């Protein structure tokens, strides 16, 4: 919030008057479309992409938001975007890509500098891959080097044990698992590094659309697991990214 | 229900008349105390002990039931028996023992023939031991040879892997685990034999008194796990016992 | 996990070096398709079929997995397979069959040796038959002789009582019931053998998609019922099969 | 609500004026203690006792209410009354009795005429008796002839089948059961008469304090079961009583 | 279960032998189609129609069941029957009628004798009518005279108060209400007769598909309400019918 | 309920007789269509529009209700009206408008006098706008001046802080928010005026269709928030309107 | 937040420099005790009392907070204060009073000006009085004239109807009800003014500690009910107070 | 798991034979007390303390575990330790301290090297302090420099905004909040660094012992929040510690 101090300093120095200061505080940090208030400052400060969560938004609203974002020439990530969203957006910019499995539309206007430290995305089963890909694509778009290790759930623990080295190479591990979600516990017991749990809605019956996996991860007897919402690959990637960024910053 | 056919045959042969037949059907298989109907026939046919579930029963009722059972000279197992129950019963028979951790009062009037095949009771942590002991003591009382392997939860998976041989020696495995209960999944993935899951109420918060572990076990990606009620060590032992009995019978 | 000891012995004897040993541990027990890690060792050791759980998997992924499995010439069971899956697979092998009610695609490359002991599948109503068939077909494919007893729910208890002999003939009983699921309790009270409860999502309102039947089975006042996930016919069959296998092994 | 017509007629005939009419409407049907508004009219019209539900009420409030009721010389039933309530009330009237198991304080000022038709109270187990007694005592106090049949749960179905005649003798059956509560379904399948289900909180774990039994009863595949709140013996008795009253009235 | 005594008497008198007796017990009371066991005895004894609950049943199974039932020349009621079921059945018998709102197919082969006592069906709103019609049509088919009073919910209490006389004329009242379901409480407070509560899934959000109305009815501060499953108009009608039958029988 | 006094006075003065009085009480305050009882009196007294909640109602029923309402020449608001409802109604009156986002059909027969005090409708995100519009359109139709402030959720708190003045200008604030719904707490902490919380079903996973936002609002550490049902924009507007009316009345 | 503008103006005019401005923003609006940050500004601006929610706070912390508050010479309200809290505080100031039923400790240092408009507090039963008193005492302390109408629940609807005039006299109505909580719906249907619903935890079984009443109020078919947390009498009073304040302000 | 490779290398070089290798795998990484398997290797490799979770463990078991741990001369942290645990342990070592609010017993045998990067622990209210202290003490014991910022919940958002600088100084932020738990969202919206959410059970009614705060944190519209179990201060500290360790390692 250093921009507040900036405004105060300008006010003090007479560059702006009180009404301007109040206006700055009101107008600067976001752009108002009526149906949406676009928040550019985070991108500007951090080199982060603009992000749109598409689910539940009118397609016309999404187009309006992208339109405003494109003016700033930043990268754009539209998550939970079904094919209809992509169809509506695809002629708006030439750098657009659609990751169907991950349901992500990405517009890459600028090169992304990739991190030295790795984020590892692990899944319990094959059915968890769409959520894992949302995490992986997002993490890459946020500048993180990503490794994938899929279908190593605990029903065949040797598949995971055979990949200990891959676990050891990562700085942050995102475990994506549905059904009983025990993968996060086992991974958390094998490593001493940040583990992020993403419960998925994969399963049926008492899985309760991911609640079973969620509870497993929250109650893990292995310490040090931070859990995000069910199927929230994006959130896990974002959290992993803030950790990688802290590592980067302190170097 | 071969006793039904017996009664019909006696009726046909004239040994008994219709009213007697109806009376037999009504009176034989249990004894009526008003507040309880004691079911002796299971014990008689199977050599099983009589079992009383004490929770929620008046102490006077429990004493009345034990009193009637003692007449039949069978073994008696009173589960969920707190110390007050033991105090009330302890002078009723000299063969009485109280297993405090397991909350079981046992009256052993006859020798029990132990099975060749083993039931293994495994726990995730130290806090799961009371439930595990309910299972182990019950299983032994039902004539099963029992082995115990405690505190081998998935947060330190090597503790379990170091005991693969113990898993391989058993015919039935009872896994007792609270918190996230992932132990059942991992054990189920390591062996091809009947695995019984007993979720425990050990944990806090989103453990919801055992629901978390229960859901984990029901949603296990490892197939072949039969789950019983939360903290139901007795039920697990009983199920294990029916399996061991089938093995015995078919020899 | 005797293959671990094998590898250690080969290492000791100089047949393989450390890197080979590590590689063996990593590569041997499964085949890596990236999106799936196929686990052949269970089948090889046990004569079990390979199993694919289809729900939530991309059809291309399923085809890829089946393709790899066919090379091993083992039997294959694809569960939760809707018609589209069958259509995609049906030209891949001539021994393919589709059980529509059970939603199972089976590829039978080798003859299956059937057990002497019987698994009985019982349902409460006619609407429970699809889940029961998933259990029955699976159990047969796993080498168990199966008997079916359908629509004998407790609303007309005489239908069940008239079939006591059928209950007595089985070594393991799978009870499949929705609505209030009381069938499992009544069956559990009539026999002294392993009873597996499969709650189904048949019902409406406070049935909560099978939760009502699940709770009934978990709280059964009849001891010795092992419960699996809602609608999990496959899991019940697998558990029954491990029991039958224990009986077979000890003969 | 014929008293409304009465008031209108008095108004019309000039016996009372408008303000009186409004006052009658306001004052007549209950007595206002500030903290309670006692409803005498139901008792007066029906010969029903006054009823006080004690749980959560201050003892001083209970005493105040009983005090006002005693003036009307009607029978009084105080439910959910622990011993402290009885101690506070016992010197207020000589006709007072405390049913400890049922937690009922009864003050019987007038003789109760008993019905010809019977209400049968059935329990699954011994631990359900307190709730059953609340139902039985209440039903008797409301003028119904009551029969009791305790501990006939479905784990030993023969105990119930041996008592078919008792079921057949009743006009209304109240089934009181905890754990999985399947008794109501089985009884409902055996008879063609009104069955009232009272789930009890007897059990543990996934019983969820009676929810399991409640769901069983609501989802019963036997039709014709009316369910009341968990442990609500009083409500079941009251409903049974309205049915018996309809039978009586139509004779 | 007087047919059991019959069989015993025939056995005693030599009319049938033991194997016949066992066969009778096994074969008589229902007809076995494999996928269904049709229970004719209830109809035969009571003059009740045969009932088929269609939801979740294969159309071929429904047709098979109706086919067998038609042979007995009894009335048939198929509930939860969507249009496709009706289309499949409509050419099987000329006495068939489809009640679309109530989703009931009725085949009326014999005249139904209507009761003198009335069942009143009340709804809170217009959207509750489909469930109310399931109750009303069923009750009529079971021989009860039915009156309807729709859209008298508590948001406008005067609509209900204006119909007190209609409430007073009935012997049993079925209250059908969604949203908060308070209608049952208010009706229960106005009358001293059996009230059956049918919560409906009408509503949204925290209505949780009828759970809100269900809990309201179970917790009603007005005593004497028997609750059935959400949207279970059939069950309410059946329960009402057993009550009317008791009244009839005792006349 | 002054109309009751009116009737009593007419009765007293002889203008009407008792039967007329009873009839008035029965017939006056609503119109009976059988499937619906239309309540005109509220509109007549208050100048409020007639309101129809369309969800779950048959289109023919809706048309019938509107038909009767049009005779009274009042304004009509049909909520939860999908396009099909609008199509069915649009030729019934020329003053009809369809607000698609808000799913409201409005028929404006009379001018509406707008309040001096303002209702502010605030949303957390763009996806909450449909619910917000239901609130805003309803509030306007009920005669309230409405201001909108959309997409000011707490993830970018400066967007809200920049609009403090807008918050200060309103007399009642309706906060509409999904996901975690924290907006209501923050708004409640910033102002000392009535805040109404409308949780929306916007979100996924553990949002549980709005339960997460609902719980947040109910547990708000900021006092003075009145919460309505999930997605209930109408209810919030109605409550806001009663508050504005109190302000108006007391002037 | 006019104090922000004040600070800006002082900065602009040179009265304070930038560091002072930042410090003001940081230090002014609350006092920091480490374990608590006391917020005096609300009281100062509004004449509201300081409020402490005692549940879960250490007694030493409560004393420390009260100590700081007493210096400001404002009124203080400590809610959810059990007797031990009162004992600890009672010698700190002479104007202290303990409302035991309401669990409120009040320290009244200044006279409170009472509103002309009334807040009415209504309860369904006698057991709801403690919550109602929390609301009533709080509302009075916040300067509102309060009327009480207790024990008028819907099981005896005439008790409420007889008090229509009392409902009509109030500007805001707080309905406090447990069990099924239908009182709020009925009151909401009778009046056109703001109704605040306070579900209470009074009841048992499926009441689920107040959830039943909560759902009833949220799903009320009567519009215009704002609901607060279970047993949250304080919150209801606070919301009522903001409404009364709006009325006052606009006069 | 580099110790596995070590063992393989020793085996290869002939230092140990196969049986020794198997024994090493079995015996080395933990010590077996029967009721507990103590895992020393994590401590040895990482300089981490040994940790005992005390809840649900017998005091004799805790003493036995501490006894074994003391031999290794490492630091020991016993969490969820009530006073009785401390009393039992306090004479076992002179370096023992009891943090009563945090319920932690700490035995500090070796100096702990503190991190340069800071962990900030923030609470919403005063009642959240016990959980926050569990986090803070644990984090310090794990070698992290900790800052505390208590009672800055969103009901008075200025208290948090005034501390922006404190937020900016930390590398990881642990937000501890009960009631609606919105603090995590607001903090997550203000910073671009890892935020860990700890929902607490502080609150009542629909707080459901912390579920409300949990859901808020999982559904946060601010990205990048990793959530741990309700009241799990220890887990949050452990996760924070793994992040700080990654930062340290990469320097």
Coordinates of N, CA and C in Angstrom, one line a residue, chain A residues 144-217:
Chain A
X144 N 6.6 -20.3 -12.7 CA 7.2 -21.4 -11.9 C 7.5 -22.5 -12.8
X145 N 8.7 -23.1 -12.7 CA 9.0 -24.3 -13.4 C 8.2 -25.5 -12.7
X146 N 7.5 -26.2 -13.6 CA 6.6 -27.2 -13.0 C 7.0 -28.6 -13.5
X147 N 6.9 -29.6 -12.6 CA 7.1 -31.0 -12.9 C 5.8 -31.7 -12.6
X148 N 5.5 -32.8 -13.4 CA 4.2 -33.5 -13.2 C 4.5 -35.0 -12.8
X149 N 3.8 -35.5 -11.9 CA 3.9 -36.9 -11.5 C 2.5 -37.4 -11.2
X150 N 1.9 -38.1 -12.2 CA 0.5 -38.4 -12.2 C 0.2 -39.9 -11.9
X151 N -0.9 -40.2 -11.3 CA -1.4 -41.6 -11.0 C -0.4 -42.4 -10.1
X152 N -0.1 -41.8 -8.9 CA 0.7 -42.5 -8.0 C 0.0 -42.6 -6.6
X153 N -1.3 -42.9 -6.6 CA -2.1 -43.0 -5.4 C -1.7 -44.1 -4.5
X154 N -2.2 -44.1 -3.3 CA -1.7 -45.0 -2.2 C -2.1 -46.4 -2.4
X155 N -3.1 -46.7 -3.3 CA -3.5 -48.1 -3.4 C -2.3 -48.9 -4.0
X156 N -1.4 -48.3 -4.6 CA -0.1 -49.0 -5.1 C 1.0 -48.1 -4.6
X157 N 1.3 -48.1 -3.4 CA 2.3 -47.2 -2.8 C 3.7 -47.2 -3.4
X158 N 4.0 -48.4 -4.0 CA 5.3 -48.5 -4.6 C 5.5 -47.6 -5.8
X159 N 4.4 -47.2 -6.5 CA 4.5 -46.2 -7.6 C 5.0 -44.9 -7.1
X160 N 4.6 -44.5 -5.8 CA 5.1 -43.3 -5.2 C 6.5 -43.4 -4.7
X161 N 6.7 -44.5 -4.0 CA 8.1 -44.8 -3.4 C 9.1 -44.8 -4.5
X162 N 8.8 -45.3 -5.7 CA 9.8 -45.4 -6.8 C 10.1 -44.0 -7.3
X163 N 9.4 -43.0 -6.8 CA 9.6 -41.6 -7.3 C 10.1 -40.6 -6.3
X164 N 10.7 -41.2 -5.2 CA 11.1 -40.4 -4.1 C 12.0 -39.2 -4.6
X165 N 12.9 -39.6 -5.6 CA 13.8 -38.5 -6.0 C 13.1 -37.3 -6.7
X166 N 12.0 -37.6 -7.3 CA 11.2 -36.5 -7.9 C 10.6 -35.6 -6.8
X167 N 10.2 -36.3 -5.8 CA 9.7 -35.5 -4.6 C 10.8 -34.6 -4.0
X168 N 12.0 -35.2 -3.9 CA 13.1 -34.5 -3.3 C 13.6 -33.3 -4.1
X169 N 13.3 -33.4 -5.4 CA 13.8 -32.3 -6.3 C 13.0 -31.0 -6.2
X170 N 11.8 -31.1 -5.7 CA 10.9 -29.9 -5.8 C 11.0 -29.1 -4.5
X171 N 10.6 -27.8 -4.7 CA 10.6 -26.9 -3.5 C 9.2 -26.8 -2.9
X172 N 8.2 -27.0 -3.7 CA 6.8 -27.1 -3.2 C 6.1 -28.2 -3.9
X173 N 5.3 -29.0 -3.2 CA 4.6 -30.1 -3.8 C 3.1 -29.9 -3.7
X174 N 2.4 -29.9 -4.9 CA 1.0 -29.8 -4.9 C 0.4 -31.2 -5.1
X175 N -0.3 -31.8 -4.1 CA -0.9 -33.1 -4.3 C -2.4 -33.0 -4.6
X176 N -2.8 -33.6 -5.7 CA -4.1 -33.5 -6.2 C -4.7 -34.9 -6.1
X177 N -5.8 -35.0 -5.3 CA -6.3 -36.4 -5.1 C -7.8 -36.3 -4.7
X178 N -8.5 -37.3 -5.3 CA -10.0 -37.4 -5.0 C -10.2 -38.6 -4.1
X179 N -11.3 -39.3 -4.2 CA -11.7 -40.5 -3.4 C -11.3 -40.2 -2.0
X180 N -10.4 -41.0 -1.4 CA -10.1 -40.8 0.0 C -8.9 -39.8 0.2
X181 N -8.2 -39.4 -0.9 CA -7.2 -38.3 -0.8 C -6.1 -38.5 0.1
X182 N -5.7 -39.8 0.4 CA -4.7 -40.1 1.4 C -3.3 -39.8 0.8
X183 N -3.2 -39.5 -0.5 CA -1.9 -39.2 -1.1 C -1.2 -38.1 -0.3
X184 N -2.0 -37.0 0.0 CA -1.4 -35.9 0.7 C -0.7 -36.3 2.0
X185 N -1.3 -37.1 2.7 CA -0.7 -37.6 4.0 C 0.6 -38.3 3.8
X186 N 0.6 -39.2 2.8 CA 1.8 -40.0 2.6 C 2.9 -39.2 2.1
X187 N 2.6 -38.3 1.1 CA 3.6 -37.4 0.6 C 4.1 -36.5 1.8
X188 N 3.2 -36.0 2.6 CA 3.6 -35.1 3.7 C 4.5 -35.9 4.7
X189 N 4.3 -37.2 4.8 CA 5.2 -37.9 5.7 C 6.5 -38.2 5.1
X190 N 6.7 -38.1 3.8 CA 7.9 -38.5 3.1 C 8.9 -37.3 3.0
X191 N 8.4 -36.1 3.0 CA 9.2 -34.9 2.7 C 9.1 -33.9 3.8
X192 N 10.1 -33.0 3.9 CA 10.0 -31.9 4.9 C 10.0 -30.6 4.1
X193 N 8.9 -30.4 3.3 CA 8.8 -29.2 2.5 C 7.3 -28.8 2.4
X194 N 7.0 -27.6 1.9 CA 5.6 -27.3 1.9 C 4.8 -28.2 0.9
X195 N 3.7 -28.7 1.5 CA 2.8 -29.6 0.7 C 1.5 -28.9 0.7
X196 N 1.0 -28.7 -0.6 CA -0.3 -28.1 -0.7 C -1.3 -29.2 -1.2
X197 N -2.4 -29.3 -0.5 CA -3.4 -30.4 -0.8 C -4.6 -29.8 -1.6
X198 N -4.9 -30.4 -2.7 CA -6.0 -30.1 -3.5 C -7.0 -31.3 -3.5
X199 N -8.0 -31.3 -2.7 CA -9.0 -32.4 -2.8 C -9.7 -32.3 -4.1
X200 N -10.0 -33.4 -4.8 CA -10.8 -33.3 -6.0 C -12.2 -33.9 -5.8
X201 N -13.1 -33.6 -6.7 CA -14.5 -34.2 -6.6 C -14.6 -35.5 -7.3
X202 N -13.4 -36.1 -7.6 CA -13.4 -37.4 -8.2 C -13.8 -38.5 -7.2
X203 N -14.8 -39.3 -7.6 CA -15.3 -40.3 -6.7 C -16.8 -40.4 -6.8
X204 N -17.4 -41.0 -5.8 CA -18.9 -41.2 -5.9 C -19.4 -41.5 -4.5
X205 N -20.7 -41.5 -4.3 CA -21.2 -41.9 -3.0 C -20.7 -41.0 -1.8
X206 N -20.1 -41.7 -0.8 CA -19.7 -41.0 0.4 C -18.5 -40.1 0.1
X207 N -18.0 -40.0 -1.1 CA -17.0 -39.0 -1.5 C -17.6 -37.6 -1.3
X208 N -18.9 -37.5 -1.5 CA -19.7 -36.3 -1.3 C -19.0 -35.1 -2.1
X209 N -18.7 -35.4 -3.4 CA -18.1 -34.4 -4.3 C -16.9 -33.8 -3.8
X210 N -16.1 -34.6 -3.1 CA -14.7 -34.1 -2.7 C -14.6 -33.8 -1.2
X211 N -15.7 -33.9 -0.5 CA -15.6 -33.6 1.0 C -14.7 -34.7 1.6
X212 N -14.9 -35.9 1.2 CA -14.0 -37.0 1.8 C -12.6 -36.7 1.7
X213 N -12.1 -36.3 0.5 CA -10.7 -36.0 0.3 C -10.3 -34.8 1.1
X214 N -11.2 -33.8 1.1 CA -10.9 -32.6 1.8 C -10.7 -32.9 3.3
X215 N -11.6 -33.6 3.9 CA -11.4 -34.0 5.3 C -10.1 -34.7 5.6
X216 N -9.8 -35.7 4.7 CA -8.6 -36.4 4.9 C -7.4 -35.5 4.9
X217 N -7.4 -34.5 4.0 CA -6.2 -33.6 4.0 C -6.1 -32.7 5.2

